[in-house]
PDB file of C-alpha atoms in Angstrom:
ATOM      1  CA  MET S   1       4.988 -20.459 -44.372  1.00 42.00           C
ATOM      2  CA  SER S   2       2.152 -20.412 -41.811  1.00 44.00           C
ATOM      3  CA  LEU S   3       0.979 -17.312 -39.951  1.00 45.00           C
ATOM      4  CA  GLN S   4       2.163 -18.846 -36.670  1.00 48.00           C
ATOM      5  CA  THR S   5       5.650 -19.520 -38.028  1.00 46.00           C
ATOM      6  CA  THR S   6       5.863 -16.011 -39.483  1.00 48.00           C
ATOM      7  CA  ALA S   7       4.630 -14.428 -36.254  1.00 47.00           C
ATOM      8  CA  CYS S   8       6.996 -16.499 -34.115  1.00 54.00           C
ATOM      9  CA  SER S   9       9.921 -15.265 -36.185  1.00 53.00           C
ATOM     10  CA  ALA S  10       8.650 -11.693 -35.985  1.00 51.00           C
ATOM     11  CA  CYS S  11       8.346 -11.855 -32.197  1.00 54.00           C
ATOM     12  CA  ARG S  12      12.020 -12.679 -31.917  1.00 55.00           C
ATOM     13  CA  ALA S  13      13.175 -10.071 -34.445  1.00 52.00           C
ATOM     14  CA  GLU S  14      13.835  -7.233 -32.008  1.00 57.00           C
ATOM     15  CA  VAL S  15      17.247  -6.269 -33.328  1.00 50.00           C
ATOM     16  CA  GLY S  16      15.854  -3.653 -35.696  1.00 68.00           C
ATOM     17  CA  LEU S  17      12.965  -2.545 -33.471  1.00 91.00           C
ATOM     18  CA  PHE S  18      12.746   1.212 -32.968  1.00 93.00           C
ATOM     19  CA  PRO S  19      13.696   2.593 -29.507  1.00 94.00           C
ATOM     20  CA  PHE S  20      10.989   3.255 -26.927  1.00 96.00           C
ATOM     21  CA  THR S  21      10.516   3.368 -23.181  1.00 97.00           C
ATOM     22  CA  MET S  22       7.702   3.584 -20.604  1.00 98.00           C
ATOM     23  CA  ALA S  23       6.025   6.188 -18.429  1.00 98.00           C
ATOM     24  CA  PHE S  24       3.807   5.336 -15.469  1.00 98.00           C
ATOM     25  CA  GLN S  25       0.554   6.941 -14.342  1.00 98.00           C
ATOM     26  CA  PRO S  26      -1.318   5.934 -11.170  1.00 98.00           C
ATOM     27  CA  VAL S  27      -4.926   4.847 -10.702  1.00 98.00           C
ATOM     28  CA  VAL S  28      -6.362   6.054  -7.390  1.00 98.00           C
ATOM     29  CA  ASP S  29      -9.007   4.651  -5.073  1.00 98.00           C
ATOM     30  CA  VAL S  30     -10.514   7.939  -3.886  1.00 97.00           C
ATOM     31  CA  VAL S  31     -12.517   6.257  -1.113  1.00 96.00           C
ATOM     32  CA  ALA S  32      -9.633   4.362   0.479  1.00 97.00           C
ATOM     33  CA  GLY S  33      -7.172   7.140  -0.407  1.00 97.00           C
ATOM     34  CA  ARG S  34      -4.529   4.943  -1.990  1.00 97.00           C
ATOM     35  CA  ILE S  35      -2.891   4.098  -5.289  1.00 98.00           C
ATOM     36  CA  VAL S  36      -4.260   0.800  -6.591  1.00 98.00           C
ATOM     37  CA  ALA S  37      -2.524   0.526  -9.983  1.00 98.00           C
ATOM     38  CA  GLN S  38       0.160   1.959 -12.229  1.00 98.00           C
ATOM     39  CA  GLU S  39      -0.498   2.074 -15.964  1.00 98.00           C
ATOM     40  CA  ALA S  40       2.535   1.569 -18.188  1.00 98.00           C
ATOM     41  CA  LEU S  41       2.316   3.967 -21.148  1.00 97.00           C
ATOM     42  CA  VAL S  42       4.617   3.672 -24.128  1.00 96.00           C
ATOM     43  CA  ARG S  43       6.818   6.690 -24.860  1.00 97.00           C
ATOM     44  CA  GLY S  44       9.638   7.602 -27.205  1.00 96.00           C
ATOM     45  CA  PRO S  45      13.192   7.596 -25.809  1.00 94.00           C
ATOM     46  CA  ALA S  46      13.062  11.375 -25.276  1.00 94.00           C
ATOM     47  CA  GLY S  47       9.570  11.289 -23.808  1.00 94.00           C
ATOM     48  CA  GLN S  48       7.667  11.589 -27.077  1.00 95.00           C
ATOM     49  CA  GLY S  49       4.004  10.631 -26.865  1.00 94.00           C
ATOM     50  CA  ALA S  50       2.416   7.314 -27.729  1.00 91.00           C
ATOM     51  CA  CYS S  51       1.428   8.507 -31.211  1.00 92.00           C
ATOM     52  CA  HIS S  52       5.110   9.033 -32.061  1.00 92.00           C
ATOM     53  CA  VAL S  53       5.838   5.431 -31.117  1.00 92.00           C
ATOM     54  CA  LEU S  54       2.734   3.746 -32.511  1.00 88.00           C
ATOM     55  CA  GLY S  55       3.159   5.622 -35.782  1.00 91.00           C
ATOM     56  CA  GLN S  56       6.231   3.480 -36.451  1.00 92.00           C
ATOM     57  CA  LEU S  57       4.324   0.197 -36.345  1.00 89.00           C
ATOM     58  CA  ASN S  58       3.922  -1.930 -39.436  1.00 89.00           C
ATOM     59  CA  ASP S  59       3.181  -5.547 -40.322  1.00 84.00           C
ATOM     60  CA  GLN S  60       6.843  -6.465 -39.925  1.00 87.00           C
ATOM     61  CA  ASN S  61       7.434  -5.134 -36.398  1.00 90.00           C
ATOM     62  CA  LEU S  62       3.937  -5.420 -34.830  1.00 87.00           C
ATOM     63  CA  TYR S  63       4.534  -8.761 -33.122  1.00 88.00           C
ATOM     64  CA  ALA S  64       7.975  -7.897 -31.807  1.00 91.00           C
ATOM     65  CA  PHE S  65       6.734  -4.542 -30.500  1.00 92.00           C
ATOM     66  CA  ASP S  66       3.825  -6.066 -28.586  1.00 90.00           C
ATOM     67  CA  GLN S  67       6.140  -8.592 -26.946  1.00 92.00           C
ATOM     68  CA  ALA S  68       8.804  -5.987 -26.183  1.00 94.00           C
ATOM     69  CA  CYS S  69       6.231  -3.663 -24.560  1.00 94.00           C
ATOM     70  CA  ARG S  70       5.165  -6.340 -22.104  1.00 94.00           C
ATOM     71  CA  VAL S  71       8.733  -7.214 -21.226  1.00 96.00           C
ATOM     72  CA  ARG S  72       9.825  -3.603 -20.782  1.00 97.00           C
ATOM     73  CA  ALA S  73       6.790  -2.671 -18.689  1.00 98.00           C
ATOM     74  CA  ILE S  74       7.259  -5.580 -16.296  1.00 98.00           C
ATOM     75  CA  GLU S  75      11.027  -5.153 -16.032  1.00 98.00           C
ATOM     76  CA  MET S  76      10.709  -1.439 -15.318  1.00 98.00           C
ATOM     77  CA  ALA S  77       7.859  -1.908 -12.840  1.00 98.00           C
ATOM     78  CA  ALA S  78       9.918  -4.476 -10.956  1.00 98.00           C
ATOM     79  CA  ARG S  79      12.923  -2.153 -10.923  1.00 98.00           C
ATOM     80  CA  LEU S  80      10.759   0.709  -9.631  1.00 98.00           C
ATOM     81  CA  ARG S  81       9.296  -1.597  -6.958  1.00 98.00           C
ATOM     82  CA  VAL S  82       5.696  -1.139  -8.064  1.00 98.00           C
ATOM     83  CA  ASP S  83       3.717  -2.702  -5.218  1.00 96.00           C
ATOM     84  CA  CYS S  84       0.238  -2.506  -6.738  1.00 98.00           C
ATOM     85  CA  GLU S  85      -1.381  -3.685  -9.950  1.00 98.00           C
ATOM     86  CA  LEU S  86       0.397  -3.036 -13.245  1.00 98.00           C
ATOM     87  CA  ASN S  87      -1.728  -2.180 -16.284  1.00 98.00           C
ATOM     88  CA  ILE S  88      -0.236  -2.912 -19.697  1.00 96.00           C
ATOM     89  CA  ASN S  89      -1.852  -1.927 -22.996  1.00 92.00           C
ATOM     90  CA  PHE S  90      -1.738  -4.706 -25.551  1.00 85.00           C
ATOM     91  CA  LEU S  91      -2.651  -5.245 -29.179  1.00 79.00           C
ATOM     92  CA  PRO S  92      -4.992  -8.241 -29.531  1.00 75.00           C
ATOM     93  CA  ASN S  93      -4.305  -8.453 -33.241  1.00 73.00           C
ATOM     94  CA  ALA S  94      -0.637  -9.112 -32.436  1.00 75.00           C
ATOM     95  CA  VAL S  95      -1.555 -12.263 -30.521  1.00 77.00           C
ATOM     96  CA  TYR S  96      -1.697 -15.139 -33.003  1.00 70.00           C
ATOM     97  CA  GLU S  97      -1.731 -18.042 -30.494  1.00 80.00           C
ATOM     98  CA  PRO S  98      -2.443 -17.166 -26.832  1.00 78.00           C
ATOM     99  CA  ARG S  99      -0.296 -19.863 -25.186  1.00 80.00           C
ATOM    100  CA  ALA S 100       2.708 -19.166 -27.394  1.00 81.00           C
ATOM    101  CA  CYS S 101       2.464 -15.382 -27.182  1.00 81.00           C
ATOM    102  CA  ILE S 102       2.220 -15.307 -23.395  1.00 89.00           C
ATOM    103  CA  ARG S 103       5.447 -17.222 -22.767  1.00 92.00           C
ATOM    104  CA  ARG S 104       7.780 -14.213 -22.690  1.00 92.00           C
ATOM    105  CA  THR S 105       5.397 -12.386 -20.360  1.00 94.00           C
ATOM    106  CA  LEU S 106       5.434 -15.324 -17.959  1.00 95.00           C
ATOM    107  CA  GLU S 107       9.207 -15.702 -18.212  1.00 96.00           C
ATOM    108  CA  THR S 108       9.751 -11.988 -17.546  1.00 97.00           C
ATOM    109  CA  ALA S 109       7.420 -11.989 -14.539  1.00 97.00           C
ATOM    110  CA  ARG S 110       9.181 -15.015 -13.066  1.00 97.00           C
ATOM    111  CA  ARG S 111      12.638 -13.588 -13.733  1.00 97.00           C
ATOM    112  CA  THR S 112      11.812 -10.237 -12.133  1.00 98.00           C
ATOM    113  CA  GLY S 113       9.633 -11.620  -9.351  1.00 97.00           C
ATOM    114  CA  PHE S 114       6.575  -9.613 -10.413  1.00 98.00           C
ATOM    115  CA  PRO S 115       3.363 -11.396  -9.283  1.00 97.00           C
ATOM    116  CA  LEU S 116       1.199 -12.617 -12.136  1.00 96.00           C
ATOM    117  CA  ASN S 117      -2.027 -11.796 -10.280  1.00 95.00           C
ATOM    118  CA  ARG S 118      -1.088  -8.110 -10.294  1.00 97.00           C
ATOM    119  CA  LEU S 119      -0.987  -7.870 -14.104  1.00 97.00           C
ATOM    120  CA  THR S 120      -3.886  -6.299 -15.997  1.00 97.00           C
ATOM    121  CA  PHE S 121      -3.933  -6.165 -19.796  1.00 95.00           C
ATOM    122  CA  GLU S 122      -5.864  -3.263 -21.328  1.00 93.00           C
ATOM    123  CA  ILE S 123      -7.467  -3.644 -24.746  1.00 86.00           C
ATOM    124  CA  VAL S 124      -6.998  -0.302 -26.474  1.00 73.00           C
ATOM    125  CA  GLU S 125     -10.154   1.205 -27.986  1.00 58.00           C
ATOM    126  CA  SER S 126      -8.531   1.761 -31.379  1.00 58.00           C
ATOM    127  CA  GLU S 127      -8.101  -1.969 -31.904  1.00 58.00           C
ATOM    128  CA  ARG S 128     -10.796  -3.471 -34.088  1.00 66.00           C
ATOM    129  CA  ILE S 129     -11.226  -7.128 -33.175  1.00 69.00           C
ATOM    130  CA  ALA S 130     -12.051  -9.075 -36.313  1.00 66.00           C
ATOM    131  CA  ASP S 131     -12.300 -12.485 -34.594  1.00 74.00           C
ATOM    132  CA  THR S 132     -14.256 -12.321 -31.334  1.00 81.00           C
ATOM    133  CA  ASP S 133     -13.802 -16.048 -30.659  1.00 86.00           C
ATOM    134  CA  HIS S 134     -10.038 -15.600 -30.894  1.00 84.00           C
ATOM    135  CA  MET S 135     -10.215 -12.691 -28.449  1.00 85.00           C
ATOM    136  CA  ARG S 136     -12.222 -14.827 -26.018  1.00 89.00           C
ATOM    137  CA  ASN S 137      -9.530 -17.501 -26.252  1.00 89.00           C
ATOM    138  CA  ILE S 138      -6.888 -14.901 -25.407  1.00 90.00           C
ATOM    139  CA  ILE S 139      -8.874 -13.742 -22.379  1.00 91.00           C
ATOM    140  CA  GLN S 140      -9.439 -17.319 -21.222  1.00 92.00           C
ATOM    141  CA  GLU S 141      -5.714 -18.076 -21.416  1.00 92.00           C
ATOM    142  CA  TYR S 142      -4.770 -14.855 -19.649  1.00 92.00           C
ATOM    143  CA  ARG S 143      -7.215 -15.497 -16.825  1.00 94.00           C
ATOM    144  CA  ARG S 144      -5.810 -18.993 -16.453  1.00 94.00           C
ATOM    145  CA  HIS S 145      -2.574 -17.305 -15.328  1.00 94.00           C
ATOM    146  CA  GLY S 146      -4.352 -14.864 -13.016  1.00 95.00           C
ATOM    147  CA  PHE S 147      -4.269 -11.836 -15.328  1.00 96.00           C
ATOM    148  CA  LYS S 148      -7.162  -9.358 -15.480  1.00 96.00           C
ATOM    149  CA  ILE S 149      -8.608  -7.806 -18.635  1.00 95.00           C
ATOM    150  CA  ALA S 150      -9.649  -4.157 -18.998  1.00 95.00           C
ATOM    151  CA  LEU S 151     -11.462  -2.313 -21.768  1.00 91.00           C
ATOM    152  CA  ASP S 152      -9.684   1.015 -22.171  1.00 90.00           C
ATOM    153  CA  ASP S 153     -11.353   4.290 -23.222  1.00 86.00           C
ATOM    154  CA  PHE S 154     -14.788   2.718 -22.757  1.00 87.00           C
ATOM    155  CA  ALA S 155     -17.666   4.333 -24.697  1.00 80.00           C
ATOM    156  CA  THR S 156     -15.485   5.528 -27.599  1.00 75.00           C
ATOM    157  CA  GLY S 157     -14.091   3.883 -30.718  1.00 67.00           C
ATOM    158  CA  TYR S 158     -14.752   0.151 -30.753  1.00 63.00           C
ATOM    159  CA  SER S 159     -15.026  -0.068 -26.963  1.00 62.00           C
ATOM    160  CA  GLY S 160     -18.762  -0.051 -26.295  1.00 77.00           C
ATOM    161  CA  LEU S 161     -21.598  -2.102 -24.882  1.00 86.00           C
ATOM    162  CA  ALA S 162     -21.409  -4.755 -27.608  1.00 84.00           C
ATOM    163  CA  ARG S 163     -17.740  -5.403 -26.824  1.00 84.00           C
ATOM    164  CA  LEU S 164     -18.568  -5.449 -23.110  1.00 89.00           C
ATOM    165  CA  ALA S 165     -21.186  -8.155 -23.703  1.00 89.00           C
ATOM    166  CA  GLU S 166     -18.864 -10.170 -25.938  1.00 87.00           C
ATOM    167  CA  LEU S 167     -15.690 -10.059 -23.859  1.00 88.00           C
ATOM    168  CA  ARG S 168     -16.909  -9.761 -20.234  1.00 92.00           C
ATOM    169  CA  PRO S 169     -13.875  -7.806 -18.937  1.00 94.00           C
ATOM    170  CA  ASP S 170     -12.834  -7.438 -15.313  1.00 97.00           C
ATOM    171  CA  ILE S 171     -12.431  -3.649 -15.632  1.00 97.00           C
ATOM    172  CA  ILE S 172     -13.817  -0.876 -17.823  1.00 95.00           C
ATOM    173  CA  LYS S 173     -12.120   2.515 -18.019  1.00 96.00           C
ATOM    174  CA  ILE S 174     -14.556   5.300 -18.886  1.00 95.00           C
ATOM    175  CA  ASP S 175     -13.089   7.577 -21.532  1.00 93.00           C
ATOM    176  CA  ARG S 176     -12.129  11.156 -20.698  1.00 94.00           C
ATOM    177  CA  VAL S 177     -14.700  12.578 -23.138  1.00 93.00           C
ATOM    178  CA  LEU S 178     -17.399  11.542 -20.669  1.00 95.00           C
ATOM    179  CA  VAL S 179     -15.446  12.371 -17.510  1.00 97.00           C
ATOM    180  CA  GLN S 180     -14.174  15.859 -18.254  1.00 95.00           C
ATOM    181  CA  GLY S 181     -16.690  18.510 -17.264  1.00 96.00           C
ATOM    182  CA  CYS S 182     -19.101  15.914 -15.881  1.00 97.00           C
ATOM    183  CA  ASP S 183     -19.761  18.129 -12.848  1.00 96.00           C
ATOM    184  CA  ARG S 184     -21.324  20.686 -15.188  1.00 97.00           C
ATOM    185  CA  ASP S 185     -23.119  18.275 -17.521  1.00 96.00           C
ATOM    186  CA  ARG S 186     -26.023  16.237 -16.148  1.00 96.00           C
ATOM    187  CA  VAL S 187     -26.130  14.041 -19.257  1.00 96.00           C
ATOM    188  CA  ARG S 188     -22.495  12.945 -18.927  1.00 95.00           C
ATOM    189  CA  LEU S 189     -22.962  12.407 -15.196  1.00 97.00           C
ATOM    190  CA  ALA S 190     -26.102  10.324 -15.742  1.00 96.00           C
ATOM    191  CA  ILE S 191     -24.277   8.108 -18.255  1.00 95.00           C
ATOM    192  CA  ILE S 192     -21.381   7.608 -15.840  1.00 97.00           C
ATOM    193  CA  ALA S 193     -23.797   6.783 -13.006  1.00 97.00           C
ATOM    194  CA  ALA S 194     -25.456   4.190 -15.241  1.00 96.00           C
ATOM    195  CA  LEU S 195     -22.087   2.618 -16.081  1.00 95.00           C
ATOM    196  CA  VAL S 196     -21.147   2.503 -12.395  1.00 97.00           C
ATOM    197  CA  GLY S 197     -24.440   0.756 -11.665  1.00 97.00           C
ATOM    198  CA  LEU S 198     -23.879  -1.647 -14.551  1.00 95.00           C
ATOM    199  CA  GLY S 199     -20.409  -2.422 -13.245  1.00 96.00           C
ATOM    200  CA  ALA S 200     -21.792  -3.165  -9.786  1.00 96.00           C
ATOM    201  CA  GLU S 201     -24.449  -5.439 -11.282  1.00 96.00           C
ATOM    202  CA  LEU S 202     -21.933  -7.386 -13.382  1.00 95.00           C
ATOM    203  CA  GLY S 203     -19.042  -7.408 -10.909  1.00 96.00           C
ATOM    204  CA  ILE S 204     -16.880  -5.181 -13.133  1.00 97.00           C
ATOM    205  CA  LYS S 205     -14.525  -2.578 -11.691  1.00 98.00           C
ATOM    206  CA  VAL S 206     -15.142   0.876 -13.195  1.00 98.00           C
ATOM    207  CA  VAL S 207     -12.365   3.481 -13.553  1.00 98.00           C
ATOM    208  CA  GLY S 208     -12.834   7.094 -14.648  1.00 98.00           C
ATOM    209  CA  GLU S 209     -10.050   8.424 -16.914  1.00 97.00           C
ATOM    210  CA  GLY S 210      -9.012  11.986 -17.632  1.00 97.00           C
ATOM    211  CA  VAL S 211      -9.874  13.517 -14.257  1.00 98.00           C
ATOM    212  CA  GLU S 212      -8.387  17.016 -14.129  1.00 97.00           C
ATOM    213  CA  ARG S 213     -10.420  18.990 -11.576  1.00 96.00           C
ATOM    214  CA  ALA S 214     -11.417  18.522  -7.925  1.00 95.00           C
ATOM    215  CA  GLU S 215     -15.022  19.314  -8.856  1.00 95.00           C
ATOM    216  CA  GLU S 216     -15.028  16.314 -11.193  1.00 97.00           C
ATOM    217  CA  VAL S 217     -13.831  14.088  -8.361  1.00 97.00           C
ATOM    218  CA  ALA S 218     -16.686  15.237  -6.142  1.00 96.00           C
ATOM    219  CA  ALA S 219     -19.264  14.709  -8.902  1.00 97.00           C
ATOM    220  CA  LEU S 220     -17.883  11.281  -9.787  1.00 98.00           C
ATOM    221  CA  ARG S 221     -17.890  10.194  -6.166  1.00 97.00           C
ATOM    222  CA  GLY S 222     -21.541  11.158  -6.078  1.00 97.00           C
ATOM    223  CA  THR S 223     -22.230   8.500  -8.747  1.00 97.00           C
ATOM    224  CA  GLY S 224     -20.481   5.841  -6.655  1.00 97.00           C
ATOM    225  CA  LEU S 225     -17.315   5.838  -8.773  1.00 98.00           C
ATOM    226  CA  ARG S 226     -14.285   5.258  -6.559  1.00 97.00           C
ATOM    227  CA  PHE S 227     -11.424   4.542  -9.006  1.00 98.00           C
ATOM    228  CA  MET S 228      -9.980   7.457 -10.974  1.00 98.00           C
ATOM    229  CA  GLN S 229      -6.989   8.394 -13.125  1.00 98.00           C
ATOM    230  CA  GLY S 230      -5.895  11.685 -14.602  1.00 98.00           C
ATOM    231  CA  PHE S 231      -3.674  14.746 -14.526  1.00 98.00           C
ATOM    232  CA  LEU S 232      -5.285  15.990 -11.296  1.00 97.00           C
ATOM    233  CA  PHE S 233      -3.500  13.171  -9.486  1.00 98.00           C
ATOM    234  CA  ALA S 234      -0.386  12.807 -11.642  1.00 98.00           C
ATOM    235  CA  ARG S 235       0.879  13.126 -15.172  1.00 98.00           C
ATOM    236  CA  PRO S 236       2.699  10.097 -16.561  1.00 98.00           C
ATOM    237  CA  VAL S 237       6.261   9.976 -15.208  1.00 98.00           C
ATOM    238  CA  LEU S 238       8.921   8.883 -17.680  1.00 98.00           C
ATOM    239  CA  GLU S 239      10.690   5.784 -16.339  1.00 98.00           C
ATOM    240  CA  GLY S 240       9.545   6.625 -12.816  1.00 98.00           C
ATOM    241  CA  LEU S 241       6.647   6.870 -10.374  1.00 98.00           C
ATOM    242  CA  ALA S 242       4.835   9.942  -9.089  1.00 98.00           C
ATOM    243  CA  ASP S 243       5.262  10.793  -5.396  1.00 98.00           C
ATOM    244  CA  PRO S 244       2.335   9.086  -3.578  1.00 97.00           C
ATOM    245  CA  ALA S 245       1.864  12.069  -1.258  1.00 97.00           C
ATOM    246  CA  GLU S 246       1.437  14.395  -4.246  1.00 97.00           C
ATOM    247  CA  VAL S 247      -0.846  11.922  -6.034  1.00 98.00           C
ATOM    248  CA  LEU S 248      -3.238  11.728  -3.080  1.00 97.00           C
ATOM    249  CA  ALA S 249      -3.074  15.422  -2.115  1.00 96.00           C
ATOM    250  CA  PRO S 250      -6.046  16.442  -4.362  1.00 94.00           C
ATOM    251  CA  LEU S 251      -8.358  14.203  -2.351  1.00 92.00           C
ATOM    252  CA  ARG S 252      -8.172  16.696   0.483  1.00 81.00           C
ATOM    253  CA  LEU S 253      -9.700  19.296  -1.829  1.00 67.00           C
ATOM    254  CA  ALA S 254     -12.447  17.183  -3.356  1.00 58.00           C
TER     255      ALA S 254
END
């Protein structure tokens, strides 16, 4: 039996898939003062963290889980009336053939009325990509449908400059290890400023993750970074959206 046949069967085998749900966390444009995206984050049915869910993955349920995550994120975002971009984490190694594996995503978006050009797929930093050509094919197919590609947790794990050069994403999300305390660390701030400049040069949107303090917002704005995400604005909300007024309130203090 071929890998494609096996994977196709696995994608449909959701009957025994473990329960999970989604939480949503906003991405803020601190210059325009508005929410520009909602990231769908996998959670256990009682709100358990992503590690609890991802720890249940194995070779038998990987494909079905990746497909189910996309479907659930889009369905829930449509039900919550998300009116900005929707970011969905995905596992590139669970995509065996781009055109086949994207069908359920397209069907779900059409069924729920969620616009395809508002979908962004984030490559998680923990995913080692063994076949770069295959990953490029995935990105090419996704862009053909209007999707954007983001490198998550940039500058940690496998998500570094080599991957940036190979994959040419639309968005990079700077990891929290660089962002947190950047107002008190000139080295971290200099690295972030360089990444913001690189993004401007290459036409890549740069997002700072893990923002927790107003002082960090002010320092990051000084580098030219305008897109941010973190607990300062909102913690992930289980099966719901944070109040926009509360999300944007910290900008008055920065």
